[in-house]
Short mmCIF file of C-alpha atoms in Angstrom, two decimals:
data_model
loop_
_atom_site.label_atom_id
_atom_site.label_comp_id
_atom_site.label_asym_id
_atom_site.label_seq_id
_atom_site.Cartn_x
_atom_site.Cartn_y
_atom_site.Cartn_z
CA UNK A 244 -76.31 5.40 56.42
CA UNK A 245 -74.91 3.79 52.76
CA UNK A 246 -75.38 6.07 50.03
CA UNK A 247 -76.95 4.44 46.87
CA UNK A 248 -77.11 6.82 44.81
CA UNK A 249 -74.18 9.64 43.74
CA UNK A 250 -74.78 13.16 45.66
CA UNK A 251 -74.60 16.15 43.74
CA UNK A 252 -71.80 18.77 44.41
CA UNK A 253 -68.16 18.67 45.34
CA UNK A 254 -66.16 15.49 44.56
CA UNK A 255 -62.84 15.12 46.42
CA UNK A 256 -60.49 12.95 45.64
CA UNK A 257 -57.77 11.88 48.20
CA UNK A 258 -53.69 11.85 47.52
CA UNK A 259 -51.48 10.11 49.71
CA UNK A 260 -48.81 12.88 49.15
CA UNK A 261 -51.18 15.59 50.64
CA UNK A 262 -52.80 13.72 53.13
CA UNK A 263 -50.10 11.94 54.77
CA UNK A 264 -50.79 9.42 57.90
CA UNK A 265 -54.10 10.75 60.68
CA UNK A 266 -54.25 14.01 57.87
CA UNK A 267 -55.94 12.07 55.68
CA UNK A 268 -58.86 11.11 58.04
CA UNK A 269 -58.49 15.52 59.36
CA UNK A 270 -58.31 16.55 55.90
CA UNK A 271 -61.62 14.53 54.56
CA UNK A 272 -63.75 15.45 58.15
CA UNK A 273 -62.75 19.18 57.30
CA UNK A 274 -63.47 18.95 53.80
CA UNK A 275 -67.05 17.16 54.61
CA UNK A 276 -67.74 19.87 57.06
CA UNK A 277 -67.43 22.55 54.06
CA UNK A 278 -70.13 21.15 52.25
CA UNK A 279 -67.98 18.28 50.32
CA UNK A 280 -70.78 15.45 48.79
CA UNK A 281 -68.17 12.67 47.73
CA UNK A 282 -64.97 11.53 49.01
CA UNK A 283 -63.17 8.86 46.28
CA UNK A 284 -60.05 7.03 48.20
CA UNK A 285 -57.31 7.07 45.92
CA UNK A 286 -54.48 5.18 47.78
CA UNK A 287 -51.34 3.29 45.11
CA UNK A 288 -49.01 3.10 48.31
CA UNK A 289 -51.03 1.01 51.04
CA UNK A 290 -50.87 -2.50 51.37
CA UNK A 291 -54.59 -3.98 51.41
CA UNK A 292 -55.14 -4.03 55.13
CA UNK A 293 -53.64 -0.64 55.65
CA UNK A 294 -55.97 0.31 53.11
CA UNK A 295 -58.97 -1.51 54.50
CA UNK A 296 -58.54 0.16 58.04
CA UNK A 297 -58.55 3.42 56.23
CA UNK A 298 -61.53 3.04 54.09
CA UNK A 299 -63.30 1.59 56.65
CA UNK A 300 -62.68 5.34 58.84
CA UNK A 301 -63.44 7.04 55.77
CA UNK A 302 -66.65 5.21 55.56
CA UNK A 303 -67.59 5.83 58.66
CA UNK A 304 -66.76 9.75 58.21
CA UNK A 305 -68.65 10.37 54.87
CA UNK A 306 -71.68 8.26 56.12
CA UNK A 307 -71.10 11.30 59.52
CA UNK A 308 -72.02 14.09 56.91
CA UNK A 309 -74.42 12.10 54.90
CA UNK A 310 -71.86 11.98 51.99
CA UNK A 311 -70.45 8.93 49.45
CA UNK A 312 -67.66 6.99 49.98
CA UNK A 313 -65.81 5.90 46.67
CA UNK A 314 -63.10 3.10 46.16
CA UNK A 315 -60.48 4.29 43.36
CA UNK A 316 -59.70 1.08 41.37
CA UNK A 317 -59.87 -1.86 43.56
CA UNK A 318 -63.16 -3.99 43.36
CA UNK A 319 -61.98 -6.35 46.33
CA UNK A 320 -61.32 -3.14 48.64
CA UNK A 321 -65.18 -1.76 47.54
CA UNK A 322 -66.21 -4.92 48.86
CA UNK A 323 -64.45 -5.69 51.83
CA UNK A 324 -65.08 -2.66 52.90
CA UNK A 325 -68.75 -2.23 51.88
CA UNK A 326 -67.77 1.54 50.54
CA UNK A 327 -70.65 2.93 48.55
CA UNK A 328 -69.37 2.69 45.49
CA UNK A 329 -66.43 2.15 43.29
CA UNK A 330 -64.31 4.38 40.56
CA UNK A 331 -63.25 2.39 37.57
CA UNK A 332 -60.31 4.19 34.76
CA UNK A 333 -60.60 3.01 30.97
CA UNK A 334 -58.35 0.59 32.25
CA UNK A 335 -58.85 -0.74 35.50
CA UNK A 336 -61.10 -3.15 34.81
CA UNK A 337 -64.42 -4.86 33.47
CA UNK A 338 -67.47 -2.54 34.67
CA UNK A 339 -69.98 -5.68 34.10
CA UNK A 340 -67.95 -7.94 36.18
CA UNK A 341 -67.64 -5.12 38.53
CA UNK A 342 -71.69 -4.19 38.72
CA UNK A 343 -71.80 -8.36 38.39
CA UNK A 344 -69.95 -8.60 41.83
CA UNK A 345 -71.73 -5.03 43.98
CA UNK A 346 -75.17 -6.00 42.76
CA UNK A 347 -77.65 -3.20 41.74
CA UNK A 348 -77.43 -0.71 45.00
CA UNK A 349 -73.91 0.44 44.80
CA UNK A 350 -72.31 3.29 42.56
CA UNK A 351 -70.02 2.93 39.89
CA UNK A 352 -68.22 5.41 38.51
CA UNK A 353 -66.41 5.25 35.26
CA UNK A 354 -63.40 7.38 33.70
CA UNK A 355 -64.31 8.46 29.66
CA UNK A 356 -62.04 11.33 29.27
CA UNK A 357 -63.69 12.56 26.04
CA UNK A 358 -65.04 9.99 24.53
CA UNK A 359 -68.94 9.69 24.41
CA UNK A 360 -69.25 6.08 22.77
CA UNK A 361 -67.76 4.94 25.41
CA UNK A 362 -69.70 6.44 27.80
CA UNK A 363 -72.49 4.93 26.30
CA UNK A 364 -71.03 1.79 26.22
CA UNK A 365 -70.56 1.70 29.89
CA UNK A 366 -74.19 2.52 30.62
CA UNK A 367 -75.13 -0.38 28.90
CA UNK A 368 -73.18 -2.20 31.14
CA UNK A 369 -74.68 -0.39 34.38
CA UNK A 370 -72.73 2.16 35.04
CA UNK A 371 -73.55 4.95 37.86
CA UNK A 372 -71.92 7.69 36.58
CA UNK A 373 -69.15 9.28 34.02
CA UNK A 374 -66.14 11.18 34.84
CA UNK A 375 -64.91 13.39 31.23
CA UNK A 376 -62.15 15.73 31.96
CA UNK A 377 -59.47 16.89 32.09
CA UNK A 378 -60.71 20.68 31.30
CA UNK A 379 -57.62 22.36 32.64
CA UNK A 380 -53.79 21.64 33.02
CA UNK A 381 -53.79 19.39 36.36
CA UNK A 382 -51.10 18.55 38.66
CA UNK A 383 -52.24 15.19 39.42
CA UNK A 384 -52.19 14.02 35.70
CA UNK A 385 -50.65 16.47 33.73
CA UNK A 386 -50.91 13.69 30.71
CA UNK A 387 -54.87 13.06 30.84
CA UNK A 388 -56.15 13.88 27.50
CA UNK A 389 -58.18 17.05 27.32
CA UNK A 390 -62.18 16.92 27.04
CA UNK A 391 -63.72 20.09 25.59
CA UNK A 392 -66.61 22.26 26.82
CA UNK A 393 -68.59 21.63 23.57
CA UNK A 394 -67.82 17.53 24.17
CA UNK A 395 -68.96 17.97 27.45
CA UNK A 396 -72.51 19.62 26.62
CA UNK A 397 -73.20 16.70 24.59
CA UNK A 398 -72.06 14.27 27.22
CA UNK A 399 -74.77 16.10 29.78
CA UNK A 400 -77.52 14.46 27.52
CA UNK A 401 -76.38 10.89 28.81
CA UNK A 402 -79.16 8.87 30.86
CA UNK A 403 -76.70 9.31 33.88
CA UNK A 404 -75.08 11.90 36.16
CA UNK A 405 -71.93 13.17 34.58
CA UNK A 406 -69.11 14.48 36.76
CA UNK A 407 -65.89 17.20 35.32
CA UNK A 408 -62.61 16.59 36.23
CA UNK A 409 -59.11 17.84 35.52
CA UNK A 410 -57.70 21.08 36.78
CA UNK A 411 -60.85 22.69 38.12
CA UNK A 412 -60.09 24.80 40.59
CA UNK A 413 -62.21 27.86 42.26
CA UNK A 414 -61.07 30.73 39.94
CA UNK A 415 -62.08 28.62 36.81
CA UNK A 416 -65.03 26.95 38.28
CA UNK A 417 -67.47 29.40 36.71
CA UNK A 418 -66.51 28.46 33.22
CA UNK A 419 -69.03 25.69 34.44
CA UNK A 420 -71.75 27.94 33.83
CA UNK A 421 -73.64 26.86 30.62
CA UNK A 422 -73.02 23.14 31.27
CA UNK A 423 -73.13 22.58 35.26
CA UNK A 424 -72.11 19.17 35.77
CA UNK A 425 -73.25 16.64 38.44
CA UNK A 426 -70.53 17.01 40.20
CA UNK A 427 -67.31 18.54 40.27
CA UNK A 428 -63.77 16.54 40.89
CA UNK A 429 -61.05 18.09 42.63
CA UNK A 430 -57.94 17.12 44.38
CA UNK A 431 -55.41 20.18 44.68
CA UNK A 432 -57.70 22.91 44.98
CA UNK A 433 -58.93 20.96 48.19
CA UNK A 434 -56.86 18.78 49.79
CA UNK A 435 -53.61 21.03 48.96
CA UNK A 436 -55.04 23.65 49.97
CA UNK A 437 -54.22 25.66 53.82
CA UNK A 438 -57.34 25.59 54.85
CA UNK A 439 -59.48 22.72 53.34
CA UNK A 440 -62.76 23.55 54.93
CA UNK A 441 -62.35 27.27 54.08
CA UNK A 442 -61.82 25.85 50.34
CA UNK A 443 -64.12 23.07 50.25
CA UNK A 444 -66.72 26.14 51.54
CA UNK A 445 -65.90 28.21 48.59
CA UNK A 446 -65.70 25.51 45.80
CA UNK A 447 -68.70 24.58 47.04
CA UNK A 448 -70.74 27.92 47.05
CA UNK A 449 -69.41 27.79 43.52
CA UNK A 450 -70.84 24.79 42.26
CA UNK A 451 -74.03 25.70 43.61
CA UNK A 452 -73.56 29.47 41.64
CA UNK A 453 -73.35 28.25 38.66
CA UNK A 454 -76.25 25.42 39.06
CA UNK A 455 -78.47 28.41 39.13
CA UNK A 456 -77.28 30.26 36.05
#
Protein backbone atom coordinates (compact mmCIF):
# COMPACT_ATOMS: atom_id res chain seq x y z
CA UNK A 1 0.00 0.00 0.00
CA UNK A 2 1.50 3.86 -0.87
CA UNK A 3 2.42 5.64 2.13
CA UNK A 4 1.10 9.29 2.25
CA UNK A 5 2.20 10.37 5.00
CA UNK A 6 6.06 10.13 6.62
CA UNK A 7 6.30 7.14 9.36
CA UNK A 8 7.89 7.86 12.47
CA UNK A 9 11.20 6.07 13.46
CA UNK A 10 14.31 4.95 11.67
CA UNK A 11 15.22 6.63 8.35
CA UNK A 12 17.75 4.76 6.17
CA UNK A 13 19.33 6.06 3.61
CA UNK A 14 20.92 3.83 0.85
CA UNK A 15 24.80 4.14 -0.57
CA UNK A 16 25.78 2.53 -3.61
CA UNK A 17 29.28 1.85 -2.06
CA UNK A 18 27.71 -0.30 0.78
CA UNK A 19 25.07 -1.83 -0.95
CA UNK A 20 26.60 -2.95 -4.05
CA UNK A 21 24.45 -4.91 -6.91
CA UNK A 22 21.28 -7.70 -5.28
CA UNK A 23 22.84 -6.23 -1.54
CA UNK A 24 21.09 -3.36 -1.92
CA UNK A 25 17.59 -4.98 -2.32
CA UNK A 26 19.16 -7.80 0.99
CA UNK A 27 20.40 -4.96 2.84
CA UNK A 28 16.96 -2.72 2.77
CA UNK A 29 14.56 -6.21 3.34
CA UNK A 30 16.92 -6.83 6.45
CA UNK A 31 16.92 -3.42 7.57
CA UNK A 32 12.86 -3.24 7.17
CA UNK A 33 12.63 -6.43 9.08
CA UNK A 34 14.46 -4.61 12.18
CA UNK A 35 11.89 -2.21 12.55
CA UNK A 36 13.29 0.43 9.78
CA UNK A 37 10.09 3.09 8.86
CA UNK A 38 11.76 4.85 5.74
CA UNK A 39 14.04 3.79 3.11
CA UNK A 40 15.35 7.13 0.90
CA UNK A 41 17.19 5.74 -2.49
CA UNK A 42 20.20 7.62 -2.85
CA UNK A 43 21.76 6.32 -6.15
CA UNK A 44 24.56 9.22 -8.23
CA UNK A 45 25.96 6.11 -10.26
CA UNK A 46 22.82 4.48 -12.10
CA UNK A 47 21.71 5.40 -15.32
CA UNK A 48 17.78 6.20 -15.17
CA UNK A 49 16.49 2.80 -16.10
CA UNK A 50 18.90 0.98 -13.89
CA UNK A 51 17.62 3.21 -11.40
CA UNK A 52 13.95 2.80 -12.22
CA UNK A 53 14.17 -1.12 -11.98
CA UNK A 54 15.65 -0.58 -8.60
CA UNK A 55 13.24 1.79 -7.13
CA UNK A 56 10.58 0.06 -8.47
CA UNK A 57 11.96 -3.35 -6.09
CA UNK A 58 12.49 -1.03 -3.40
CA UNK A 59 8.98 0.07 -3.69
CA UNK A 60 7.67 -2.96 -3.69
CA UNK A 61 9.85 -3.99 -0.47
CA UNK A 62 9.04 -0.95 1.80
CA UNK A 63 5.27 -1.12 0.78
CA UNK A 64 6.13 -5.41 2.18
CA UNK A 65 6.78 -3.89 5.76
CA UNK A 66 4.33 -1.11 5.55
CA UNK A 67 7.24 1.43 5.31
CA UNK A 68 8.04 4.76 2.86
CA UNK A 69 9.82 4.72 -0.08
CA UNK A 70 11.84 8.04 -0.77
CA UNK A 71 13.49 9.28 -4.11
CA UNK A 72 16.89 11.25 -3.27
CA UNK A 73 16.93 14.17 -5.78
CA UNK A 74 15.31 13.20 -8.93
CA UNK A 75 11.62 14.41 -9.44
CA UNK A 76 11.27 12.38 -12.84
CA UNK A 77 12.48 9.04 -10.98
CA UNK A 78 9.64 9.89 -7.95
CA UNK A 79 7.35 9.86 -10.69
CA UNK A 80 8.08 7.23 -12.93
CA UNK A 81 8.30 5.21 -10.36
CA UNK A 82 5.30 6.31 -8.26
CA UNK A 83 7.75 6.14 -4.95
CA UNK A 84 6.01 7.74 -2.03
CA UNK A 85 7.74 10.57 -1.83
CA UNK A 86 10.72 12.57 -2.79
CA UNK A 87 14.00 14.14 -0.86
CA UNK A 88 14.92 17.55 -2.12
CA UNK A 89 18.82 19.28 -0.87
CA UNK A 90 18.95 23.25 -0.66
CA UNK A 91 19.93 22.74 -4.03
CA UNK A 92 18.33 20.22 -5.96
CA UNK A 93 15.59 21.90 -6.97
CA UNK A 94 12.26 24.03 -6.77
CA UNK A 95 9.99 22.34 -3.91
CA UNK A 96 6.74 24.20 -5.50
CA UNK A 97 7.40 22.89 -8.87
CA UNK A 98 8.15 19.68 -7.24
CA UNK A 99 4.71 19.50 -4.90
CA UNK A 100 3.26 21.30 -8.40
CA UNK A 101 4.15 18.03 -10.35
CA UNK A 102 3.28 14.90 -7.18
CA UNK A 103 0.06 16.67 -6.32
CA UNK A 104 -1.06 16.83 -2.61
CA UNK A 105 -0.70 12.90 -1.49
CA UNK A 106 2.97 12.39 -1.81
CA UNK A 107 5.87 13.33 0.72
CA UNK A 108 8.41 15.75 0.30
CA UNK A 109 11.19 16.01 2.16
CA UNK A 110 13.48 18.95 2.29
CA UNK A 111 17.29 19.40 3.43
CA UNK A 112 17.67 22.85 5.92
CA UNK A 113 20.81 22.01 7.65
CA UNK A 114 20.39 24.72 10.33
CA UNK A 115 18.60 27.15 9.07
CA UNK A 116 14.95 27.68 10.37
CA UNK A 117 13.78 30.52 7.83
CA UNK A 118 14.21 28.34 5.47
CA UNK A 119 12.44 25.74 6.83
CA UNK A 120 9.68 27.90 7.05
CA UNK A 121 9.97 28.98 3.76
CA UNK A 122 9.60 25.55 2.40
CA UNK A 123 6.40 24.88 4.32
CA UNK A 124 4.91 27.59 2.67
CA UNK A 125 5.61 25.98 -0.34
CA UNK A 126 4.17 22.45 0.86
CA UNK A 127 6.69 20.77 2.13
CA UNK A 128 6.28 17.22 4.04
CA UNK A 129 8.98 17.31 6.18
CA UNK A 130 12.60 18.90 7.24
CA UNK A 131 15.83 17.21 7.47
CA UNK A 132 18.46 19.69 9.99
CA UNK A 133 21.64 17.95 10.73
CA UNK A 134 24.46 17.20 10.66
CA UNK A 135 24.78 16.70 14.68
CA UNK A 136 27.90 14.59 14.54
CA UNK A 137 31.08 14.18 12.31
CA UNK A 138 29.62 11.86 9.36
CA UNK A 139 31.31 9.80 6.88
CA UNK A 140 28.96 10.38 4.18
CA UNK A 141 29.41 14.25 4.25
CA UNK A 142 32.06 15.09 6.36
CA UNK A 143 31.51 18.91 4.94
CA UNK A 144 27.64 19.34 5.90
CA UNK A 145 27.45 22.27 8.10
CA UNK A 146 26.70 21.48 11.71
CA UNK A 147 23.05 22.11 13.25
CA UNK A 148 23.02 22.47 17.04
CA UNK A 149 20.84 20.80 19.69
CA UNK A 150 19.50 24.21 20.88
CA UNK A 151 18.68 25.04 16.83
CA UNK A 152 17.10 21.92 16.68
CA UNK A 153 14.59 22.41 19.76
CA UNK A 154 13.39 25.39 18.08
CA UNK A 155 13.05 23.71 14.74
CA UNK A 156 10.65 20.90 16.64
CA UNK A 157 8.05 23.81 16.96
CA UNK A 158 7.61 23.78 13.01
CA UNK A 159 3.95 22.82 11.73
CA UNK A 160 5.71 19.64 10.26
CA UNK A 161 7.59 16.47 11.20
CA UNK A 162 11.25 17.23 11.54
CA UNK A 163 13.82 14.50 10.94
CA UNK A 164 18.00 14.61 12.48
CA UNK A 165 20.61 13.70 10.40
CA UNK A 166 24.39 13.63 10.33
CA UNK A 167 26.52 11.20 12.22
CA UNK A 168 23.89 9.64 14.46
CA UNK A 169 24.78 6.53 15.27
CA UNK A 170 23.53 4.06 18.27
CA UNK A 171 26.03 5.12 21.02
CA UNK A 172 25.05 8.86 20.50
CA UNK A 173 21.47 8.33 19.76
CA UNK A 174 20.39 9.12 23.31
CA UNK A 175 21.70 12.63 23.16
CA UNK A 176 18.18 12.68 21.36
CA UNK A 177 16.58 12.68 24.56
CA UNK A 178 15.16 16.20 25.32
CA UNK A 179 14.33 16.87 21.64
CA UNK A 180 13.20 13.35 20.02
CA UNK A 181 12.87 14.01 16.49
CA UNK A 182 10.40 12.51 13.94
CA UNK A 183 12.65 10.52 12.68
CA UNK A 184 16.11 9.65 12.73
CA UNK A 185 18.55 9.48 9.43
CA UNK A 186 21.20 7.08 9.19
CA UNK A 187 23.35 5.54 6.62
CA UNK A 188 26.64 3.97 8.20
CA UNK A 189 25.41 2.91 11.39
CA UNK A 190 22.94 0.72 9.22
CA UNK A 191 23.77 -0.17 6.03
CA UNK A 192 27.69 -0.47 6.97
CA UNK A 193 27.05 -2.22 9.51
CA UNK A 194 27.68 -6.59 9.79
CA UNK A 195 24.57 -7.26 10.65
CA UNK A 196 21.96 -4.66 9.43
CA UNK A 197 18.89 -6.17 10.96
CA UNK A 198 20.71 -6.72 14.30
CA UNK A 199 21.50 -2.78 13.97
CA UNK A 200 18.47 -1.53 12.47
CA UNK A 201 16.85 -3.60 15.78
CA UNK A 202 18.94 -1.65 18.13
CA UNK A 203 18.78 1.89 16.54
CA UNK A 204 15.46 1.31 16.53
CA UNK A 205 14.72 0.29 20.23
CA UNK A 206 16.63 3.51 20.65
CA UNK A 207 14.57 5.86 18.97
CA UNK A 208 11.68 4.55 20.60
CA UNK A 209 13.80 5.01 24.29
CA UNK A 210 14.21 8.20 24.02
CA UNK A 211 10.50 9.07 22.57
CA UNK A 212 9.47 8.13 26.03
CA UNK A 213 11.84 10.24 28.09
Amino acid sequence: MPVSTLPQGIYGITDPSLLPGESLFTGVESALKGGCRVIQYRDKQSKPDQALAKALRLKALCHKYQAALIINDSLALALDSDADGLHLGKSDGHLSEARQALGDKKIIGVTCHSDLQYAQDCINQGASYCAFGRFFESQTKPEAPPCSLETFKQALQLSIPVLAIGGISIDNIARFRDTPPHNIAVINSLFGQADIYQAALALSAAFKQIQTY
